Structures are given as C-alpha cells and as structure tokens.
Short mmCIF file of C-alpha atoms in Angstrom, two decimals:
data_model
loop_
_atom_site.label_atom_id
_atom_site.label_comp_id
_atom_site.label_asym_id
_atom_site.label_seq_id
_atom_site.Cartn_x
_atom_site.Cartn_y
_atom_site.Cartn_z
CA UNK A 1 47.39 -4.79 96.16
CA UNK A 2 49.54 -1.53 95.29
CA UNK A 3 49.48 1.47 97.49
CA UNK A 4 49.91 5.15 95.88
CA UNK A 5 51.49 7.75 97.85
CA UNK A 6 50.87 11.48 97.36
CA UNK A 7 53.18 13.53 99.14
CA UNK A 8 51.81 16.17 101.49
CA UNK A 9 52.78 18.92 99.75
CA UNK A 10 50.88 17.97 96.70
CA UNK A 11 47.85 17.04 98.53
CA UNK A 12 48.28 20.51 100.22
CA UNK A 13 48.19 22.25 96.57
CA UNK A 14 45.34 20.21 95.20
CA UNK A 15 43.43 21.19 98.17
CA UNK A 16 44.22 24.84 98.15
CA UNK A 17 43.78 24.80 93.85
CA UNK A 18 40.39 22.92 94.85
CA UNK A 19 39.04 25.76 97.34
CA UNK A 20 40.38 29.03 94.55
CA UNK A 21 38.16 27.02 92.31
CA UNK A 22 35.55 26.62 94.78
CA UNK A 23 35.69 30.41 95.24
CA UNK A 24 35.67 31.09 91.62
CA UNK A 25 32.67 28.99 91.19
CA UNK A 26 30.58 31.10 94.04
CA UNK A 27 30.85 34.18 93.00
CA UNK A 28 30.30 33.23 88.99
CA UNK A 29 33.66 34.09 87.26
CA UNK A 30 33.80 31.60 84.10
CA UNK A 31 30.15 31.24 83.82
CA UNK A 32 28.10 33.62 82.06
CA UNK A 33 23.98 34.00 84.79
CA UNK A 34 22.71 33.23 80.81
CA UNK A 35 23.94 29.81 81.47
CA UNK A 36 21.97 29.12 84.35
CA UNK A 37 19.12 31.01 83.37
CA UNK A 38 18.96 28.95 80.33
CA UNK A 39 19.39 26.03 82.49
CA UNK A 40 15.99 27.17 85.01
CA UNK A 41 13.11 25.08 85.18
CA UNK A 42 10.60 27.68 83.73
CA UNK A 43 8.25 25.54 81.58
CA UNK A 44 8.53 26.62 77.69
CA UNK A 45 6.00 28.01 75.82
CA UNK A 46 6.30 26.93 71.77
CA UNK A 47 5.56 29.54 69.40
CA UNK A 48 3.78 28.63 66.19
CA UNK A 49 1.74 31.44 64.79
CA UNK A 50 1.63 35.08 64.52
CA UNK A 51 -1.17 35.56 66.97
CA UNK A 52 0.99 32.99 69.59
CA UNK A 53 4.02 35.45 69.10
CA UNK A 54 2.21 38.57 70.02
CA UNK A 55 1.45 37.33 73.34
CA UNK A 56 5.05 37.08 74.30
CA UNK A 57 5.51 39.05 77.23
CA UNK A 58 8.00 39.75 80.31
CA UNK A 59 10.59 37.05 81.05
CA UNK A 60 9.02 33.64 80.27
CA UNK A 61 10.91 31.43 78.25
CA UNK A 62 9.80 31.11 74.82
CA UNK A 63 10.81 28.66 71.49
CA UNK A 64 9.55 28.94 67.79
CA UNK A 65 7.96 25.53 66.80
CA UNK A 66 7.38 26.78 63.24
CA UNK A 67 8.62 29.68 60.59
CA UNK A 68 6.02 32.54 61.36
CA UNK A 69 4.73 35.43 58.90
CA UNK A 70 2.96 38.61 59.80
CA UNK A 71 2.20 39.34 55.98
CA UNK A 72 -1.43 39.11 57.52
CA UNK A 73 -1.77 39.69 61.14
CA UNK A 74 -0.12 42.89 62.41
CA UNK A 75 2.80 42.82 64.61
CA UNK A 76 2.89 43.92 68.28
CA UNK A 77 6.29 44.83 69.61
CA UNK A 78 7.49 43.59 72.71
CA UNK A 79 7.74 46.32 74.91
CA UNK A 80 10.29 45.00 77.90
CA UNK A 81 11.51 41.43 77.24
CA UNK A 82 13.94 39.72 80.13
CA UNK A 83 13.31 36.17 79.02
CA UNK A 84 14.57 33.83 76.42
CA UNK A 85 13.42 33.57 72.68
CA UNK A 86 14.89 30.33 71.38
CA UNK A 87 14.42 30.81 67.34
CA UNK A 88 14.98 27.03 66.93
CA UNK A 89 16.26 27.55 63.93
CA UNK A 90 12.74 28.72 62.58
CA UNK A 91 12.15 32.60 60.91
CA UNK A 92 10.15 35.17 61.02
CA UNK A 93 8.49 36.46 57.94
CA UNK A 94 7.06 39.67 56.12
CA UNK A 95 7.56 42.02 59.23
CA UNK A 96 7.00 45.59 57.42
CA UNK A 97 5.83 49.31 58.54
CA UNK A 98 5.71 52.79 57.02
CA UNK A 99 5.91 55.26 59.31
CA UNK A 100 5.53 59.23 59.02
CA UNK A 101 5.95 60.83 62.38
CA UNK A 102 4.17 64.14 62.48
CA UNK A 103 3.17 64.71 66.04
CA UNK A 104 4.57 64.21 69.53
CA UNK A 105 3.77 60.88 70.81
CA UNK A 106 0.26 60.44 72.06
CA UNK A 107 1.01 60.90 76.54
CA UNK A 108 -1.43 58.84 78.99
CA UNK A 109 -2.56 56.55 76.21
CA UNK A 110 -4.69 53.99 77.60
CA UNK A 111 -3.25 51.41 75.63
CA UNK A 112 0.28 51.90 78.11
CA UNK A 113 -1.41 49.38 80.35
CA UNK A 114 0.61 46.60 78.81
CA UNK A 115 3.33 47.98 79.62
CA UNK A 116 6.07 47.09 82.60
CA UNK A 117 6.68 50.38 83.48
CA UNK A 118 10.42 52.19 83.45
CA UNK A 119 11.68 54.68 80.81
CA UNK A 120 10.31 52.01 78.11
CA UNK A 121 6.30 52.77 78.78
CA UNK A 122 5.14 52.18 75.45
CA UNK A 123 2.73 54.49 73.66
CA UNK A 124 1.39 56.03 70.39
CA UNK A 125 3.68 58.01 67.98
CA UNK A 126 0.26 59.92 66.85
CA UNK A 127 1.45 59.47 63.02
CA UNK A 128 0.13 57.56 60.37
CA UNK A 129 1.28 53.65 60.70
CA UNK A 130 0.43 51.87 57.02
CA UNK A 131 2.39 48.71 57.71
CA UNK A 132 2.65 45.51 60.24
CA UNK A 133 4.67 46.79 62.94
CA UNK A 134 3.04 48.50 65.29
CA UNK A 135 5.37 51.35 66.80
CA UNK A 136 5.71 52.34 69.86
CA UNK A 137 7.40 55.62 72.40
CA UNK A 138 8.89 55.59 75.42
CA UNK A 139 9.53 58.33 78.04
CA UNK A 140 7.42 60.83 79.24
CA UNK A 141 7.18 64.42 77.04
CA UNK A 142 8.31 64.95 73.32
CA UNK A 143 11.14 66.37 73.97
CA UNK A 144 12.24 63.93 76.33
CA UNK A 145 11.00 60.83 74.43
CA UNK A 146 12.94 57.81 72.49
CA UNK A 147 10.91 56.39 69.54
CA UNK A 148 11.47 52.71 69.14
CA UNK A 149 10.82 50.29 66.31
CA UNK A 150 12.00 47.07 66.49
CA UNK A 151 10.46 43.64 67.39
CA UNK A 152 11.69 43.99 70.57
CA UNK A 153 11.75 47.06 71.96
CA UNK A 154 13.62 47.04 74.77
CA UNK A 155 15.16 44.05 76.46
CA UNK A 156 16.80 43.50 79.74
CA UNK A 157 19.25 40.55 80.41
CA UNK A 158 17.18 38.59 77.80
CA UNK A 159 18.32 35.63 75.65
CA UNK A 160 17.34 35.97 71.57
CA UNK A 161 19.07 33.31 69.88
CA UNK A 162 18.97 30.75 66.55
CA UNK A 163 16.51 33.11 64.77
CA UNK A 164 16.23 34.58 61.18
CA UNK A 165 14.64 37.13 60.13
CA UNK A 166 13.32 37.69 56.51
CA UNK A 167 11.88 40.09 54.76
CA UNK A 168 11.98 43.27 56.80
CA UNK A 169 11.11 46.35 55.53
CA UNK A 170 11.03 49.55 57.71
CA UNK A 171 10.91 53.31 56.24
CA UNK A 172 10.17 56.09 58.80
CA UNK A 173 9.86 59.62 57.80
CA UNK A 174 10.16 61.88 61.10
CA UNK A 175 9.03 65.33 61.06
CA UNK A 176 8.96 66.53 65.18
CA UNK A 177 12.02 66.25 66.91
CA UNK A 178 12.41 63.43 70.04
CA UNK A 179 15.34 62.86 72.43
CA UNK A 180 16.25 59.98 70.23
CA UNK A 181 14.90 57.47 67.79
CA UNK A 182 15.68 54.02 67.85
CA UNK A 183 15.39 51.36 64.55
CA UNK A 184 16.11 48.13 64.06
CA UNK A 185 14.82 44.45 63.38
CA UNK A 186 14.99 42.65 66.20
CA UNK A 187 15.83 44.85 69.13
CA UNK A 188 15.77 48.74 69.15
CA UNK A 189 17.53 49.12 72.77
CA UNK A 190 19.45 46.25 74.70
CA UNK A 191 21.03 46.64 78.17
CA UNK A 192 21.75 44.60 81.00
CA UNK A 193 23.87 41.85 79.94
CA UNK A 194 21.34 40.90 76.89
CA UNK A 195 22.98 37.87 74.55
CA UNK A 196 21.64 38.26 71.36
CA UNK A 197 23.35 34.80 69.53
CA UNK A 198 23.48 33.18 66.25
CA UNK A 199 20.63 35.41 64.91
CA UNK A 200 20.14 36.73 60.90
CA UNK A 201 18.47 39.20 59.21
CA UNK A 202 18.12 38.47 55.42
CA UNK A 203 16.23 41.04 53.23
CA UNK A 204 16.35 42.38 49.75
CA UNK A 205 14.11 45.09 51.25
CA UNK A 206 15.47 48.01 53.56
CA UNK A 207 15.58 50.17 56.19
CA UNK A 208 15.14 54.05 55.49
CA UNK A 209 15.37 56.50 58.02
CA UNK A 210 14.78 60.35 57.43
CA UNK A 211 14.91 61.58 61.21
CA UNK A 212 15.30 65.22 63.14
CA UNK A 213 16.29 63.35 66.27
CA UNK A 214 19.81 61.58 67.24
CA UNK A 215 19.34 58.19 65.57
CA UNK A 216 20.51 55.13 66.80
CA UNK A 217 19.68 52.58 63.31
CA UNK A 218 20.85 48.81 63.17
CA UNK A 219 20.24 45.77 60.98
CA UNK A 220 19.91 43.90 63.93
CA UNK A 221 20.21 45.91 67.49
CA UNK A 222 19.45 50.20 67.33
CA UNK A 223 21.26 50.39 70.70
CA UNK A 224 23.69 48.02 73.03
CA UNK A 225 24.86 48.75 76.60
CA UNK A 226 25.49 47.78 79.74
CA UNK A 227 27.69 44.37 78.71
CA UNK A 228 25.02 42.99 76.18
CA UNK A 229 26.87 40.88 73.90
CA UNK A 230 26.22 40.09 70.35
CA UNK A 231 27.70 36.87 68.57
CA UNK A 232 27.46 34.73 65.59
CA UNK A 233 24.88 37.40 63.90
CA UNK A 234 24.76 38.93 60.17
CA UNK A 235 22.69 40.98 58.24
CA UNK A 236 22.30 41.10 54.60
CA UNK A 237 20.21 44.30 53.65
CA UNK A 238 19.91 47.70 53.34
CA UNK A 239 20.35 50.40 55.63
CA UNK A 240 19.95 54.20 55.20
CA UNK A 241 19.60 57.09 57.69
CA UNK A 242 20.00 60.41 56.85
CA UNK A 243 21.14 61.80 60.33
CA UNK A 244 22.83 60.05 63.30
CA UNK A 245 24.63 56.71 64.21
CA UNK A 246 24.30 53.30 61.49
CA UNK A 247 25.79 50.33 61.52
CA UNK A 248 25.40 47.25 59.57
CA UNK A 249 24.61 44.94 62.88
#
C-alpha cells in the first residue's frame, strides 16, 4: 500500500480555492439564468402548424417539430414572450404584411384582452392591414404610442434560438406620427437579458419603411436593451427606412 501526503498548506489552498468557487457558483457569475432556465422541467410544447404557432403565449417553452408557412393562415404576433422558442432547426415561411398607417391606434380595443399588460398592451393601428402579419400598438395615446411589427413583439428574458426565417416581406407606409415605430422579423423590442441565438433571416423580398416617427428597423431585432444578447445570427435581405435608426441585424 502507498500513502500520499498533501502538505497542509496545500490542503489549506484547495479548500479556500474550493469555497471562492463555491461563492462564485451561488450568486451565478460564469453561468448565464438562460442556462438553467433551459435546463427547467417545464414540459415542451412541439410546434407543427401555423394555427399551433399562433397559440404561443407567455413563457412556456416551445420547439418547432416541422418548417411552418403562413402563406395561408394569417399571423398573430406574440405580444410579451418570456419563454423559449427552440427553432430546431425548422423555418418559418411566407410571413408578409402591407401596412398604411393613417390613424392613431385604435385605444380600449377589446381585442387587448390577450394581452399581459405593461407598456406592450397590444392593440389596433386603425389602418388598412392587406398582408399576414397582423400588427399591433403599444402604450396608451398616439402620441405616446410605439408601433410594433415583428413576430414577436416584445420579449422579456426569452430564449429564440436555431430558427430561420424565409421569405419575409414587410412595407409600412406611416402617415400620423407615434412616439416610435418598431420593425423587424423576429422581434421588434427585446429587453431583459433576451438571447436571441443561431437564428437567420433569408429573403429576396424586403423591408420598406416610410415613417414620421423615430424608427427603430432591423433584419432581425427593431430594438435591444437591457443586456439582451444576440449571437450566431445573419440576415440576407433588404432593408430600407426613410427616417430613423437601421441596421442590417
């Protein structure tokens, strides 16, 4: 039999490494709350039609189990999204609106009940909507209102990844001025520590914005803040707004 000895000093300085780990570990620092709320026990709802997807709502956690296309059935945005969307590799298809925005947005709609409540209460834009995507207002009076389209309008701490998007075609013509208007494919605000990962937009179509407000106009996210992170993600398209901030992602 052979005996190790470890003097005391190093045992003392494993020990003490051992507890600054510890420490580290409690209070999170090298692990993103994504990876444990990625690794939560919520059961997971598969996605495999158009009609499936529009039910998505709040923070349940949710994976594609097929490539989906709207060229048919008429897409409803998700108004506040804190869960996980695992693309799975799959797409979705044929996701298009026109848009001419001649009229304050619609207050005390009756279709807001859907909605989670918070600055993002949904709504009617009271123009003329000849496409798929369904658009949608937030705030409270049209001076102090965002206009968001997106399929996602606003998301909180949520997870999007492994998703493509093809075949998206937005133009919005705005003729009454808002606090802001918000464009993009996927998500048209994102705050709170949202990962948006290894996601694609791929289009021959565009995006064409003619706007009176302070635009906010992405391929893939309008607006980012508060620490939301976006990685691994392209967009091959086109993107035009006449006024405001662009940017290719």
């Amino acid at each position: 039999t052979v005996l190790s000895t470890v003097s005391p000093n190093k045992i003392s300085t494993f020990f003490a490494l051992s507890s600054i780990f510890a420490f580290l570990l409690s209070i999170g620092v090298g692990y993103s709350p994504k990876v444990f709320a990625e690794e939560e026990t919520k059961p997971i709802t598969k996605i495999s039609s158009a009609s499936q997807f529009n039910e998505i709502t709040g923070n349940g956690h949710y994976q594609l189990d097929a490539n989906i296309s709207f060229e048919t059935t008429k897409l409803v945005p998700i108004q506040n999204f804190s869960g996980i969307l695992d693309g799975n590799g799959y797409k979705l298809i044929d996701i298009s609106f026109t848009e001419n925005i001649v009229t304050p947005p619609d207050q005390g709609d009756d279709n807001n009940d859907d909605s989670t409540g918070g600055e993002n209460s949904g709504g009617s834009t009271g123009g003329e909507n000849d496409g798929q995507l369904a658009p949608q207002s937030q705030g409270e009076s049209s001076v102090n209102t965002t206009e968001a389209y997106a399929i996602f309008l606003n998301t909180n701490g949520a997870i999007i990844k492994d998703l493509t998007v093809e075949n998206f075609n937005v133009s919005i013509t705005q003729s009454v001025e808002t606090e802001s208007l918000k464009v993009a494919t996927l998500v048209a605000n994102a705050e709170q520590n949202t990962i948006i990962e290894n996601c694609s937009v791929i289009s021959t179509n565009s995006i064409e914005i003619t706007a009176k407000s302070r635009t906010y106009v992405g391929g893939l996210v309008g607006f980012a803040c508060q620490e939301s992170i976006i990685r691994n993600c392209s967009v091959t398209g086109n993107i035009r707004a006449d006024v405001g901030n662009i940017g290719g992602i």
